[in-house]
Backbone as a printed PyTorch tensor [residue, N CA C, xyz], in Angstrom:
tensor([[[ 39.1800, -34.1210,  37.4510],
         [ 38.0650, -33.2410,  37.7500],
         [ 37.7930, -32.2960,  36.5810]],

        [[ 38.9040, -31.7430,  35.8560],
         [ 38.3650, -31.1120,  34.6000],
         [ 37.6420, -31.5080,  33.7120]],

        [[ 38.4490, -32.8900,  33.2840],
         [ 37.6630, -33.9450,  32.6900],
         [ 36.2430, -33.8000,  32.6940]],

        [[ 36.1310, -34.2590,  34.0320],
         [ 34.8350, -34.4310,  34.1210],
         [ 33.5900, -33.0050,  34.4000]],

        [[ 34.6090, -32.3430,  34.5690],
         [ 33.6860, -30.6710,  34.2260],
         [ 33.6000, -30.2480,  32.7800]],

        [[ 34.5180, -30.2770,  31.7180],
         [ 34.3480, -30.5040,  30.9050],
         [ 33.2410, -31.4310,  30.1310]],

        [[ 32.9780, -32.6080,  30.5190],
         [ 32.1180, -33.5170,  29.8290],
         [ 30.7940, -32.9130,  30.1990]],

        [[ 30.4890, -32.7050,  31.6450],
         [ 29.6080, -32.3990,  32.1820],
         [ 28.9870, -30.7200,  31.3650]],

        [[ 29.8290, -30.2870,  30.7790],
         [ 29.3790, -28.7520,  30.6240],
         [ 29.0090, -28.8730,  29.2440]],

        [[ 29.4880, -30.0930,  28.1960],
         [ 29.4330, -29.5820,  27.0590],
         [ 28.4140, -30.8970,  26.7490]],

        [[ 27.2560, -31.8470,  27.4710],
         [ 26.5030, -32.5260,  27.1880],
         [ 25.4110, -32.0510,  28.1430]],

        [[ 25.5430, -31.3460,  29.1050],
         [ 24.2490, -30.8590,  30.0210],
         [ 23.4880, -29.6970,  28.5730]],

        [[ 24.2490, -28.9210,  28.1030],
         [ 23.8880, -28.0340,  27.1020],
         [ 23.4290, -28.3690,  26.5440]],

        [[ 22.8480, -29.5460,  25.6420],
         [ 22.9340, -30.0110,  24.5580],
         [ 21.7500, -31.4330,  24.8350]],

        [[ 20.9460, -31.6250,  23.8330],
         [ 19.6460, -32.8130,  24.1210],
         [ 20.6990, -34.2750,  23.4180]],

        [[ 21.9250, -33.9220,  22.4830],
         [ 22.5400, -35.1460,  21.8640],
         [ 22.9750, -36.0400,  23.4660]],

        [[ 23.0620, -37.1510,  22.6630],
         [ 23.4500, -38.2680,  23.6980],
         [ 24.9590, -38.7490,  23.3570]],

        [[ 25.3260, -38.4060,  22.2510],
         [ 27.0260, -38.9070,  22.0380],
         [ 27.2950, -37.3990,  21.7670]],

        [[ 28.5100, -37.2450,  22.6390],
         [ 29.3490, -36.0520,  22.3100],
         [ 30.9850, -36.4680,  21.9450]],

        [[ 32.0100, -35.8100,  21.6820],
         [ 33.2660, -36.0620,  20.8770],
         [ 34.1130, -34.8340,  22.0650]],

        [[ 35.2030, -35.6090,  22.9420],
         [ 35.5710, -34.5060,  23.9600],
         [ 37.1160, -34.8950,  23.8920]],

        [[ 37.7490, -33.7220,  23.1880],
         [ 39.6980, -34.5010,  23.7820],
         [ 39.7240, -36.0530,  23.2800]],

        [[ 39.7800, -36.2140,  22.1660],
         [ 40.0780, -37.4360,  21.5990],
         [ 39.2780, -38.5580,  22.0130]],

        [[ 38.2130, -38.5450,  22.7030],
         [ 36.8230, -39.3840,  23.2790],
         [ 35.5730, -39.3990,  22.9810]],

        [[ 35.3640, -40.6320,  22.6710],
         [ 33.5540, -40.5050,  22.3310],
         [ 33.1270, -41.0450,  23.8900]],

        [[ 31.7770, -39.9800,  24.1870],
         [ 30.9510, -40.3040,  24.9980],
         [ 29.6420, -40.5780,  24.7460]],

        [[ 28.8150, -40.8900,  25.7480],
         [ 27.9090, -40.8240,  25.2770],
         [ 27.0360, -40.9550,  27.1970]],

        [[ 25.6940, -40.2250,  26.5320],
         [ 25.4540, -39.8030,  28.3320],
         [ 24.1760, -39.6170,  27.9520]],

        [[ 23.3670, -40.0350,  29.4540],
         [ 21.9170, -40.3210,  29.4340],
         [ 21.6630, -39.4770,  31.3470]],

        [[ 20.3810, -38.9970,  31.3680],
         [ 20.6430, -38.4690,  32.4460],
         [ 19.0730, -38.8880,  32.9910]],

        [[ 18.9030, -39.1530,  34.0720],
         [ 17.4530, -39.4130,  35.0690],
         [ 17.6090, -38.3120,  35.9140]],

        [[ 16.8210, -37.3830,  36.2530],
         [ 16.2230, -36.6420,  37.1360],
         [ 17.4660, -35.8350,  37.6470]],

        [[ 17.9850, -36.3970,  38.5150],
         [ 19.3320, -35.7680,  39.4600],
         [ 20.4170, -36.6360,  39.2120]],

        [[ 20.4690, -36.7020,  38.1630],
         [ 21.9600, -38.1090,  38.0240],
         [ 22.1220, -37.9290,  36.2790]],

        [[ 23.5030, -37.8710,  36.0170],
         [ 23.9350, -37.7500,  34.9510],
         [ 24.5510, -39.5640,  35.0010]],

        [[ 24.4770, -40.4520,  33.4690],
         [ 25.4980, -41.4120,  33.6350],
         [ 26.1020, -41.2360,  32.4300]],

        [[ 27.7170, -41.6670,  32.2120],
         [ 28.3990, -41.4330,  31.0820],
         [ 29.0620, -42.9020,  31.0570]],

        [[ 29.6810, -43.2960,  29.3930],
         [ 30.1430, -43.6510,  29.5230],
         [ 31.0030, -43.1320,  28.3180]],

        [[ 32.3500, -43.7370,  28.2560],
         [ 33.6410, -43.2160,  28.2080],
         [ 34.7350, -44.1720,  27.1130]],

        [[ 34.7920, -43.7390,  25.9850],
         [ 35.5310, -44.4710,  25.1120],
         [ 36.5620, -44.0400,  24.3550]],

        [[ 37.5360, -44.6630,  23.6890],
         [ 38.2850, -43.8980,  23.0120],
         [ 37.8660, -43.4640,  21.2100]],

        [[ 38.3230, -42.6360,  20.5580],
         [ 37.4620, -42.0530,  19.3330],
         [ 37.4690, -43.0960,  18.3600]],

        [[ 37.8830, -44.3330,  18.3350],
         [ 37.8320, -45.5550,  17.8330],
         [ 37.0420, -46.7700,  18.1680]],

        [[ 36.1990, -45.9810,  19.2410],
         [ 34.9400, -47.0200,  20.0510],
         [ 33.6200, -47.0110,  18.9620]],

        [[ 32.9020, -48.1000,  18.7130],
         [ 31.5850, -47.8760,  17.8460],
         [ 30.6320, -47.1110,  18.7750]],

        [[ 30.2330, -46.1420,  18.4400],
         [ 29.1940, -45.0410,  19.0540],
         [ 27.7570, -46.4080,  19.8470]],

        [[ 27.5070, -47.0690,  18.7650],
         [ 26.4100, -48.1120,  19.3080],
         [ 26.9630, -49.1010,  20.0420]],

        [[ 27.8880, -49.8200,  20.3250],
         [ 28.5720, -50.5050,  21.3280],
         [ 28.1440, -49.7320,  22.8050]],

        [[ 28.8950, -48.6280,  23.0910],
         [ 28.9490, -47.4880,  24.0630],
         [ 27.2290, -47.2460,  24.7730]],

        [[ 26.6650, -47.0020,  23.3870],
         [ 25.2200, -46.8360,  24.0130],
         [ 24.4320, -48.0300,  24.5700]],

        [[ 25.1250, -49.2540,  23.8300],
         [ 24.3880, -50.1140,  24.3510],
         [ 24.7040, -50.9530,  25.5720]],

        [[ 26.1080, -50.2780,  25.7350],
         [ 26.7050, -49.9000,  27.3770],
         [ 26.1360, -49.5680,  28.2840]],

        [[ 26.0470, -48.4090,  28.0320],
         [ 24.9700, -47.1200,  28.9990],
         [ 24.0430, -47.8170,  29.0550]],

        [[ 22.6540, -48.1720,  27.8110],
         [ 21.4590, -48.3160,  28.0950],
         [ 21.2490, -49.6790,  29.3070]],

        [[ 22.3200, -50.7120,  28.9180],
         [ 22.4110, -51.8040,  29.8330],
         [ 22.7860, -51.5430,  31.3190]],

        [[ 23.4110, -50.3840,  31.0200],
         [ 23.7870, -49.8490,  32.5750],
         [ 23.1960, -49.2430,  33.2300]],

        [[ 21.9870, -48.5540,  32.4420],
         [ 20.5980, -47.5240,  32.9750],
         [ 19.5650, -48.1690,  33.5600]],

        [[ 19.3460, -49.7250,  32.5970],
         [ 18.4350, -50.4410,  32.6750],
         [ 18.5690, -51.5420,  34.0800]],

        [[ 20.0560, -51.3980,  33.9210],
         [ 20.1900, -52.7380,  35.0380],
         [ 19.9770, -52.0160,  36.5080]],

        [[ 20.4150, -50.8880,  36.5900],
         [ 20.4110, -49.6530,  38.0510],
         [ 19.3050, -49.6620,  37.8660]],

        [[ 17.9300, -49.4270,  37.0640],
         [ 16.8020, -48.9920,  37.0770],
         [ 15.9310, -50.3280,  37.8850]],

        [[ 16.5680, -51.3090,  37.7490],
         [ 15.8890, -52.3500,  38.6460],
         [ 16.6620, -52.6960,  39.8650]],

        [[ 17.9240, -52.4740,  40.4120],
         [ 18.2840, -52.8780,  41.3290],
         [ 17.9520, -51.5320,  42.2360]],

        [[ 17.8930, -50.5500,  41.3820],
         [ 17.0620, -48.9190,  42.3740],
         [ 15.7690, -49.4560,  42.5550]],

        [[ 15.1770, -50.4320,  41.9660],
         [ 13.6540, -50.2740,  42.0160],
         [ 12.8360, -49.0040,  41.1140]],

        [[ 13.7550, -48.8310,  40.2530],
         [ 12.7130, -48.1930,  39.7830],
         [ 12.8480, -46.4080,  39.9840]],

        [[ 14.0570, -46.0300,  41.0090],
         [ 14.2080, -44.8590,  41.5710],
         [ 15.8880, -44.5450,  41.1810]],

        [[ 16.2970, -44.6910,  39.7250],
         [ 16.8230, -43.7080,  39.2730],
         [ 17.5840, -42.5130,  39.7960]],

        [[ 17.9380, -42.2480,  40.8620],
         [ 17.9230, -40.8570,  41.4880],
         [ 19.5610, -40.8700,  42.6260]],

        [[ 19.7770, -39.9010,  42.1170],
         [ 21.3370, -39.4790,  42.8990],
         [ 21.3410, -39.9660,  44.6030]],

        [[ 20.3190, -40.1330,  44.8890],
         [ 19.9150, -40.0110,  46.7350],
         [ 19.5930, -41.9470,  46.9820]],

        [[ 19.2820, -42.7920,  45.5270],
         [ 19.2400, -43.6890,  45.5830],
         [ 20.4440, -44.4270,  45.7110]],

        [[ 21.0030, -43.8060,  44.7200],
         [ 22.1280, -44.7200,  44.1440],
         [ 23.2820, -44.5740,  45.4360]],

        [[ 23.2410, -43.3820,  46.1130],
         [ 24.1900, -43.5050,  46.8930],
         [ 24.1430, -44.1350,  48.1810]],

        [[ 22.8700, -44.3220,  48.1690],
         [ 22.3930, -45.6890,  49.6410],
         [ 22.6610, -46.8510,  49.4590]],

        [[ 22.5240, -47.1650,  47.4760],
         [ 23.1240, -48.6100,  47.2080],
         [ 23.8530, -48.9570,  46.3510]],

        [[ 24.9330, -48.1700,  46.5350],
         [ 26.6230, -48.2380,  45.6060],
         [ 26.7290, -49.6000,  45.9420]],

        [[ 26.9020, -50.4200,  46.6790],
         [ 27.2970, -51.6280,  46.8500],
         [ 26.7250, -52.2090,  45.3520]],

        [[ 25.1860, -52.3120,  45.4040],
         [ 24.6580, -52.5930,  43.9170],
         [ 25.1900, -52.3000,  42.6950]],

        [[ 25.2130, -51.0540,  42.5990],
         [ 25.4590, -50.3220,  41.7590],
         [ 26.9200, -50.8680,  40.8330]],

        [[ 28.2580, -50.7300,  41.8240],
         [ 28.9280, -51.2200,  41.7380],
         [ 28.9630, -53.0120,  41.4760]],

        [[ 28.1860, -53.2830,  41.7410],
         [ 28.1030, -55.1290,  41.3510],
         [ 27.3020, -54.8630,  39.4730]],

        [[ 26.4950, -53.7620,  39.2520],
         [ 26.3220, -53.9220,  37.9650],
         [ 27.3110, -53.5730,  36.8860]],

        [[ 27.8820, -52.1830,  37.5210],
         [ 29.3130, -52.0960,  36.8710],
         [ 30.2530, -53.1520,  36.2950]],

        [[ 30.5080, -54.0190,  37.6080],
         [ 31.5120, -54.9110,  37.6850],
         [ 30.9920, -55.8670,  36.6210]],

        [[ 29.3460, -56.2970,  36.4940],
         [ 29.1670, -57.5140,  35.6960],
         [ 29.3130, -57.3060,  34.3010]],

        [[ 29.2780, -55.6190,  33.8320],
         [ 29.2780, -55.1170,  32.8180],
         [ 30.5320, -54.7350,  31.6900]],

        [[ 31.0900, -54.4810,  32.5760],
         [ 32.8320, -53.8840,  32.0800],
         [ 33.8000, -54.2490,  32.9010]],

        [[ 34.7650, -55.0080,  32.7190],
         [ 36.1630, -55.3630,  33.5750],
         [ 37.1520, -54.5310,  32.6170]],

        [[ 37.7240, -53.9780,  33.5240],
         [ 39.0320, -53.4810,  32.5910],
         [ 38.8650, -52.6980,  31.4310]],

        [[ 37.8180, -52.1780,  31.2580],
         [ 37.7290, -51.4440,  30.3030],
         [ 37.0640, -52.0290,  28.9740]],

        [[ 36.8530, -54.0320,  29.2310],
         [ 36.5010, -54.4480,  28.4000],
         [ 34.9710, -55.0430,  28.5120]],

        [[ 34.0890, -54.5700,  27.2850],
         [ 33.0290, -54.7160,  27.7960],
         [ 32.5040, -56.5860,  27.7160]],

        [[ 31.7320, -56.8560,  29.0450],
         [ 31.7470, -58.2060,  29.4050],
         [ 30.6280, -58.9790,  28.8960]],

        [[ 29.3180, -57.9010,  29.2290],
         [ 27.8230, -58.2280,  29.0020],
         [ 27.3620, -56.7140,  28.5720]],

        [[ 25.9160, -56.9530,  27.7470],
         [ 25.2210, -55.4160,  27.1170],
         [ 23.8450, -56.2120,  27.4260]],

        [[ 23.3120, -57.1700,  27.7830],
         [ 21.7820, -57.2890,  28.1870],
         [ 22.1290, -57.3310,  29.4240]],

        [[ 21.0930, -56.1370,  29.5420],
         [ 20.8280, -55.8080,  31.0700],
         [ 20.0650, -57.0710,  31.9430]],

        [[ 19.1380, -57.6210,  31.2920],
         [ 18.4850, -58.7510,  32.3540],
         [ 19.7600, -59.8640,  32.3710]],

        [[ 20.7370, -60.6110,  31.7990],
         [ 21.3180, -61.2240,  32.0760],
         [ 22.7540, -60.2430,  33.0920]],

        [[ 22.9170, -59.4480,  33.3740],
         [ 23.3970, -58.3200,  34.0820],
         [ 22.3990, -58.4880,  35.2550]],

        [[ 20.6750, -58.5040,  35.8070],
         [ 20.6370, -58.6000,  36.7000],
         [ 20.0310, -59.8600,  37.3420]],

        [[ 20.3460, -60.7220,  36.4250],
         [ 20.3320, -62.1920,  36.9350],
         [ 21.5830, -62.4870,  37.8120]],

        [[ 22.7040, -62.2740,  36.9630],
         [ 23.8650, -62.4610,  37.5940],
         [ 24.3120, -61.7260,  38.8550]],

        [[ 23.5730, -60.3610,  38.7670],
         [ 23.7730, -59.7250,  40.3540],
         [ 23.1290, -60.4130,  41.0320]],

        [[ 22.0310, -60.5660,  41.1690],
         [ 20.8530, -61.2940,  41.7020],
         [ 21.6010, -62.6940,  42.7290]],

        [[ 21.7640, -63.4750,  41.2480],
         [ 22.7590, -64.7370,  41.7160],
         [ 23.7880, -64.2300,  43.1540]],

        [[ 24.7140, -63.3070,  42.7760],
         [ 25.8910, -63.0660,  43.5950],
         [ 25.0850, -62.7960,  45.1150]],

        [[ 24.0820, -61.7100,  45.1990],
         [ 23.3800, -61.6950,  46.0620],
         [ 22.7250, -62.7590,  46.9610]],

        [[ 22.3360, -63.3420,  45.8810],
         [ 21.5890, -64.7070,  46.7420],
         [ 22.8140, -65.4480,  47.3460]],

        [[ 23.7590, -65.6300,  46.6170],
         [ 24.8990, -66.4580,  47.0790],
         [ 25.6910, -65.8760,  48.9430]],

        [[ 25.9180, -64.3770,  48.6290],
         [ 26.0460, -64.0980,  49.5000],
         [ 25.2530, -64.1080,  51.4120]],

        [[ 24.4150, -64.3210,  50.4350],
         [ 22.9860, -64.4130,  51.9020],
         [ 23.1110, -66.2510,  51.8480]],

        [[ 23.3900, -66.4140,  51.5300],
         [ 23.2930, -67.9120,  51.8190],
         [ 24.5050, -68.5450,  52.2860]],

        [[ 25.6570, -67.6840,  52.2130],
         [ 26.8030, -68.0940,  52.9300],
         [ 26.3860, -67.6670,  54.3940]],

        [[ 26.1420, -66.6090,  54.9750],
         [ 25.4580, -66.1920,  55.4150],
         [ 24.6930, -66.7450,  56.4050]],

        [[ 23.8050, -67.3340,  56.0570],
         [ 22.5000, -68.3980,  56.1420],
         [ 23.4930, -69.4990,  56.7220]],

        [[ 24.0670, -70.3220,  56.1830],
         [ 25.4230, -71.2260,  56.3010],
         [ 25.9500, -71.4640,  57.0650]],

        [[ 26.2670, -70.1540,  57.6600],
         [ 27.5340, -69.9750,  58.9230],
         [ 26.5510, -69.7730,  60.1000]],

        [[ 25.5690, -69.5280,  59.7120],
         [ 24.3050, -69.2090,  61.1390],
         [ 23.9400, -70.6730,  61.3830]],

        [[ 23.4520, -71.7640,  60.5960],
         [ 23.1800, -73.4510,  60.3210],
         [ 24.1940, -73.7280,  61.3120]],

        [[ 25.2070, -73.8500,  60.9140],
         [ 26.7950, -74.3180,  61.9200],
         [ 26.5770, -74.3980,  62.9010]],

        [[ 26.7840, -72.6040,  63.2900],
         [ 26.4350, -72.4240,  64.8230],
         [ 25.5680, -73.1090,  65.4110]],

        [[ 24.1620, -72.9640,  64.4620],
         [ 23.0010, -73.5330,  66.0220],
         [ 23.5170, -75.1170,  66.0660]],

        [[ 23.7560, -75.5880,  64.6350],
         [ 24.3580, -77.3050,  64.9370],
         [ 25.0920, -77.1840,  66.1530]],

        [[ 26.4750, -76.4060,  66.1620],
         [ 27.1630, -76.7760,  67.2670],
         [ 26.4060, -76.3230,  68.6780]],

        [[ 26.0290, -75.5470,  68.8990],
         [ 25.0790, -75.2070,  70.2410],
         [ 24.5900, -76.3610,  70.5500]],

        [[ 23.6560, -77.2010,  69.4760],
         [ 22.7990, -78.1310,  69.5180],
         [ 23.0090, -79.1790,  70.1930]],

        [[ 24.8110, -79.3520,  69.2950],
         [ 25.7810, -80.8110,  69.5530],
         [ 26.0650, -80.6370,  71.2320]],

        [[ 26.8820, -79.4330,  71.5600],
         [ 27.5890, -79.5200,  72.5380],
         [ 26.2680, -79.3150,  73.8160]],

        [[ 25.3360, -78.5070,  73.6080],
         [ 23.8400, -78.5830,  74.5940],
         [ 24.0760, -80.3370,  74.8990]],

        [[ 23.6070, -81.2510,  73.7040],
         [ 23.5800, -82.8560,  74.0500],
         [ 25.2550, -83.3890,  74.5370]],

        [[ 25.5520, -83.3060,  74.3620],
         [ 26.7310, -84.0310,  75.0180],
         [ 26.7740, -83.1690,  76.3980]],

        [[ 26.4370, -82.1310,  77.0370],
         [ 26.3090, -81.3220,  78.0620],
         [ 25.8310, -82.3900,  78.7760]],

        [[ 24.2800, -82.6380,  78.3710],
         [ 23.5290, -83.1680,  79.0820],
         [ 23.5690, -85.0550,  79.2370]],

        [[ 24.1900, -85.0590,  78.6540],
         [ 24.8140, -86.9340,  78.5870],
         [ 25.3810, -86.9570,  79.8820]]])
């Protein structure tokens, strides 16, 4: 929590987008009511990082629709979190274009509704099956 009061106090001040905090390069972009950071060690390339963030601004900016905003994001962390995940594992970064970031959510999404979809097919089959053999 200091940490992050710290980061928060010494880039809200300030219009720069990379700041240098306790042996860390950051770098932070903010929409309306939402600060986003991201978080490296002082041996990270400053443009790597940003092109972190921007992929990470860009990809939320379409799975928000467009609504950017603290009141959004927290209705669809589920999302949010799936762009994270496609972006950085472990600390290592995975993907930096955001449209192939929300293809691949996209994908997972669709996949999920179609398992979904899947297990609903089954059912009415079996209703269907056992209705006819009922009536045999």
């Amino acid at each position: 929590m200091a940490f992050e009061k710290n980061v928060f106090n010494k880039t809200s001040r300030t219009d720069s987008e990379i700041a240098f905090l306790g042996g860390m390069t950051i770098v932070c972009k903010s929409s309306t009511d939402l600060f986003l950071y991201v978080v490296g060690s002082s041996h990270e390339n400053e443009l790597m990082l940003v092109s972190v963030l921007t992929c990470l601004f860009e990809s939320l900016n379409h799975v928000l629709r467009k609504n950017v905003e603290k009141r959004w994001l927290l209705e669809n962390m589920d999302g949010a979190f799936l762009v994270l995940d496609e972006i950085v594992d472990g600390g290592v970064i995975l993907e930096s274009d955001p449209q192939q970031v929300i293809q691949k959510v996209n994908f997972r999404a669709d996949d999920s509704s179609l398992t979904e979809q899947s297990v609903a097919q089954v059912l009415q089959s079996a209703k269907e099956q056992i209705k006819w053999s009922l009536l045999k």
